[in-house]
GROMACS .gro file of C-alpha atoms in nm:
model
  190
    1MET     CA    1  -0.021   1.420   1.694
    2SER     CA    2   0.093   1.205   1.982
    3GLU     CA    3  -0.061   0.882   1.860
    4VAL     CA    4   0.148   0.657   1.637
    5LYS     CA    5  -0.025   0.548   1.316
    6ASN     CA    6   0.048   0.210   1.158
    7ILE     CA    7   0.033   0.146   0.784
    8LEU     CA    8   0.096  -0.188   0.615
    9LEU     CA    9   0.152  -0.215   0.239
   10VAL     CA   10   0.142  -0.569   0.102
   11GLY     CA   11   0.175  -0.713  -0.244
   12VAL     CA   12   0.368  -0.936  -0.477
   13GLY     CA   13   0.720  -0.876  -0.605
   14GLY     CA   14   0.732  -0.633  -0.895
   15GLN     CA   15   0.418  -0.438  -0.805
   16GLY     CA   16   0.602  -0.135  -0.667
   17THR     CA   17   0.509  -0.185  -0.303
   18ILE     CA   18   0.848  -0.066  -0.180
   19LEU     CA   19   0.850   0.243  -0.405
   20ALA     CA   20   0.506   0.342  -0.275
   21SER     CA   21   0.634   0.300   0.082
   22LYS     CA   22   0.939   0.515   0.010
   23ILE     CA   23   0.721   0.794  -0.131
   24LEU     CA   24   0.492   0.767   0.173
   25THR     CA   25   0.784   0.775   0.415
   26SER     CA   26   0.952   1.065   0.235
   27GLY     CA   27   0.636   1.276   0.240
   28LEU     CA   28   0.569   1.209   0.608
   29ILE     CA   29   0.928   1.294   0.706
   30GLU     CA   30   0.915   1.621   0.510
   31ALA     CA   31   0.590   1.706   0.692
   32GLY     CA   32   0.772   1.676   1.026
   33TYR     CA   33   0.664   1.332   1.145
   34GLU     CA   34   0.902   1.082   1.292
   35VAL     CA   35   0.879   0.778   1.065
   36LYS     CA   36   1.008   0.421   1.086
   37MET     CA   37   0.982   0.182   0.791
   38SER     CA   38   1.054  -0.187   0.764
   39GLU     CA   39   1.040  -0.393   0.447
   40ILE     CA   40   1.034  -0.766   0.386
   41HIS     CA   41   1.114  -0.883   0.035
   42GLY     CA   42   1.063  -1.257   0.077
   43MET     CA   43   1.085  -1.422  -0.263
   44SER     CA   44   0.987  -1.095  -0.428
   45GLN     CA   45   1.191  -1.150  -0.743
   46ARG     CA   46   1.005  -1.477  -0.796
   47GLY     CA   47   0.657  -1.329  -0.751
   48GLY     CA   48   0.653  -1.385  -0.376
   49SER     CA   49   0.500  -1.174  -0.104
   50VAL     CA   50   0.640  -0.828  -0.025
   51SER     CA   51   0.538  -0.622   0.275
   52THR     CA   52   0.638  -0.287   0.415
   53GLN     CA   53   0.544  -0.146   0.751
   54VAL     CA   54   0.534   0.229   0.803
   55ARG     CA   55   0.478   0.383   1.146
   56TYR     CA   56   0.459   0.759   1.197
   57GLY     CA   57   0.383   1.010   1.473
   58GLU     CA   58   0.563   1.247   1.709
   59LYS     CA   59   0.783   0.971   1.853
   60VAL     CA   60   0.814   0.624   1.702
   61TYR     CA   61   1.030   0.363   1.872
   62SER     CA   62   0.993   0.062   1.643
   63PRO     CA   63   0.918   0.002   1.273
   64ILE     CA   64   0.721  -0.317   1.340
   65VAL     CA   65   0.341  -0.333   1.314
   66GLY     CA   66   0.205  -0.618   1.524
   67ARG     CA   67  -0.102  -0.832   1.465
   68GLY     CA   68  -0.421  -0.632   1.511
   69GLU     CA   69  -0.237  -0.296   1.506
   70ALA     CA   70  -0.256  -0.164   1.147
   71ASP     CA   71  -0.475   0.142   1.102
   72VAL     CA   72  -0.470   0.095   0.724
   73ILE     CA   73  -0.361  -0.196   0.507
   74VAL     CA   74  -0.304  -0.140   0.137
   75ALA     CA   75  -0.317  -0.468  -0.055
   76PHE     CA   76  -0.171  -0.446  -0.405
   77GLU     CA   77  -0.323  -0.789  -0.481
   78LYS     CA   78  -0.648  -0.945  -0.350
   79MET     CA   79  -0.503  -1.264  -0.201
   80GLU     CA   80  -0.247  -1.056  -0.008
   81ALA     CA   81  -0.538  -0.867   0.153
   82LEU     CA   82  -0.672  -1.197   0.282
   83ARG     CA   83  -0.327  -1.313   0.397
   84TRP     CA   84  -0.263  -0.997   0.604
   85LEU     CA   85  -0.615  -0.939   0.743
   86GLY     CA   86  -0.507  -1.041   1.095
   87TYR     CA   87  -0.285  -0.732   1.116
   88LEU     CA   88  -0.574  -0.487   1.082
   89ARG     CA   89  -0.724  -0.313   1.387
   90PRO     CA   90  -1.093  -0.390   1.433
   91GLU     CA   91  -1.175  -0.029   1.332
   92GLY     CA   92  -0.907  -0.019   1.060
   93LYS     CA   93  -0.949   0.025   0.686
   94MET     CA   94  -0.827  -0.178   0.390
   95VAL     CA   95  -0.752  -0.034   0.048
   96ILE     CA   96  -0.757  -0.332  -0.188
   97ASN     CA   97  -0.646  -0.343  -0.548
   98ASP     CA   98  -0.897  -0.553  -0.744
   99PHE     CA   99  -0.612  -0.739  -0.911
  100GLU     CA  100  -0.508  -1.105  -0.922
  101ILE     CA  101  -0.159  -1.250  -0.950
  102PRO     CA  102  -0.175  -1.629  -0.939
  103SER     CA  103   0.077  -1.789  -0.703
  104ALA     CA  104   0.306  -2.073  -0.814
  105PRO     CA  105   0.072  -2.349  -0.686
  106ILE     CA  106  -0.215  -2.193  -0.882
  107LEU     CA  107  -0.003  -2.163  -1.196
  108MET     CA  108   0.100  -2.531  -1.162
  109GLY     CA  109  -0.263  -2.642  -1.123
  110GLN     CA  110  -0.216  -2.754  -0.761
  111ALA     CA  111  -0.460  -2.493  -0.625
  112GLU     CA  112  -0.726  -2.251  -0.743
  113TYR     CA  113  -0.742  -1.879  -0.690
  114PRO     CA  114  -0.998  -1.821  -0.411
  115GLU     CA  115  -1.335  -1.687  -0.522
  116GLY     CA  116  -1.521  -1.408  -0.342
  117ILE     CA  117  -1.224  -1.253  -0.160
  118LEU     CA  118  -1.356  -0.897  -0.180
  119GLU     CA  119  -1.705  -0.996  -0.067
  120ASP     CA  120  -1.564  -1.197   0.223
  121LEU     CA  121  -1.345  -0.908   0.336
  122ALA     CA  122  -1.627  -0.653   0.298
  123ASP     CA  123  -1.833  -0.861   0.543
  124LYS     CA  124  -1.554  -0.835   0.803
  125VAL     CA  125  -1.388  -0.494   0.770
  126SER     CA  126  -1.414  -0.153   0.608
  127ILE     CA  127  -1.270  -0.175   0.256
  128LEU     CA  128  -1.216   0.050  -0.042
  129THR     CA  129  -1.181  -0.151  -0.360
  130VAL     CA  130  -0.969   0.008  -0.632
  131LYS     CA  131  -0.916  -0.104  -0.991
  132ALA     CA  132  -0.572   0.055  -0.985
  133GLY     CA  133  -0.445  -0.141  -1.287
  134ASP     CA  134  -0.729  -0.008  -1.504
  135ILE     CA  135  -0.680   0.347  -1.378
  136ALA     CA  136  -0.304   0.335  -1.438
  137ALA     CA  137  -0.351   0.182  -1.785
  138GLY     CA  138  -0.592   0.465  -1.866
  139LEU     CA  139  -0.316   0.709  -1.776
  140GLY     CA  140  -0.077   0.535  -2.014
  141ASN     CA  141   0.125   0.300  -1.791
  142PRO     CA  142  -0.023   0.006  -1.594
  143LYS     CA  143   0.291  -0.002  -1.377
  144ALA     CA  144   0.174   0.321  -1.209
  145MET     CA  145  -0.095   0.130  -1.021
  146ASN     CA  146   0.124   0.143  -0.709
  147VAL     CA  147   0.101   0.522  -0.704
  148VAL     CA  148  -0.275   0.508  -0.770
  149LEU     CA  149  -0.299   0.294  -0.456
  150LEU     CA  150  -0.074   0.538  -0.269
  151GLY     CA  151  -0.316   0.819  -0.354
  152ALA     CA  152  -0.608   0.616  -0.220
  153LEU     CA  153  -0.407   0.539   0.095
  154VAL     CA  154  -0.322   0.903   0.156
  155LYS     CA  155  -0.692   0.992   0.124
  156ALA     CA  156  -0.781   0.717   0.374
  157MET     CA  157  -0.510   0.840   0.615
  158ASN     CA  158  -0.640   1.198   0.603
  159VAL     CA  159  -0.293   1.345   0.661
  160GLN     CA  160  -0.273   1.720   0.598
  161GLY     CA  161   0.023   1.943   0.516
  162VAL     CA  162   0.227   1.704   0.302
  163ASP     CA  163   0.360   1.797  -0.041
  164TRP     CA  164   0.294   1.458  -0.203
  165HIS     CA  165   0.386   1.585  -0.550
  166GLN     CA  166   0.736   1.671  -0.429
  167ALA     CA  167   0.768   1.334  -0.252
  168ILE     CA  168   0.682   1.166  -0.582
  169ARG     CA  169   0.931   1.380  -0.774
  170ASN     CA  170   1.202   1.292  -0.521
  171ASN     CA  171   1.147   0.916  -0.548
  172VAL     CA  172   1.045   0.815  -0.901
  173LYS     CA  173   1.271   0.782  -1.205
  174LYS     CA  174   1.329   1.099  -1.401
  175GLY     CA  175   1.083   1.135  -1.684
  176PHE     CA  176   0.804   0.956  -1.494
  177GLU     CA  177   0.720   1.232  -1.247
  178ASP     CA  178   0.414   1.372  -1.427
  179LEU     CA  179   0.264   1.028  -1.493
  180ASN     CA  180   0.303   0.932  -1.127
  181ILE     CA  181   0.156   1.261  -1.005
  182LYS     CA  182  -0.148   1.197  -1.227
  183ALA     CA  183  -0.170   0.841  -1.090
  184PHE     CA  184  -0.154   0.972  -0.733
  185GLU     CA  185  -0.427   1.229  -0.801
  186ALA     CA  186  -0.650   0.962  -0.961
  187GLY     CA  187  -0.615   0.742  -0.652
  188TYR     CA  188  -0.669   1.035  -0.417
  189ALA     CA  189  -0.992   1.125  -0.598
  190LEU     CA  190  -1.149   0.784  -0.528
   0.00000   0.00000   0.00000
């Protein structure tokens, strides 16, 4: 694989965006890819935007994904999908969690959560909508929605020869390995 692939994971603080990126990066490195990752926390501890950029291939020189360069964007929250749309390649894919986290202006009544985000995005780009929160809750822990989304991302990437179960075991807290492997498999099956 000589071509560099660009993945953008975006969400809100506390959703596990960075953990999902670390699992992704770990698995790709173990499979022999050169990988660069960059993360931006912003006001993540206050419910602000969080983004991670993962680039992989035979030779990767920079961790930064520019506007219009992402092959896949995974949005852990619907409004984040809209916010980061400009980073997607015209032929790229979006994996979008059908989940809402109201921003501070919305919570204070100064704005309203936008209606029709998924429909608007579906008219513009190729999307896979995932109810990752519901899937994770069905597995026993709604916090595992990040790994459900990771599974859907890995399926969209179509990367072969990676031991994702081991990457999960290497990166999640002890005692949560089996739950996260089930969450990954549920996302991958979508």
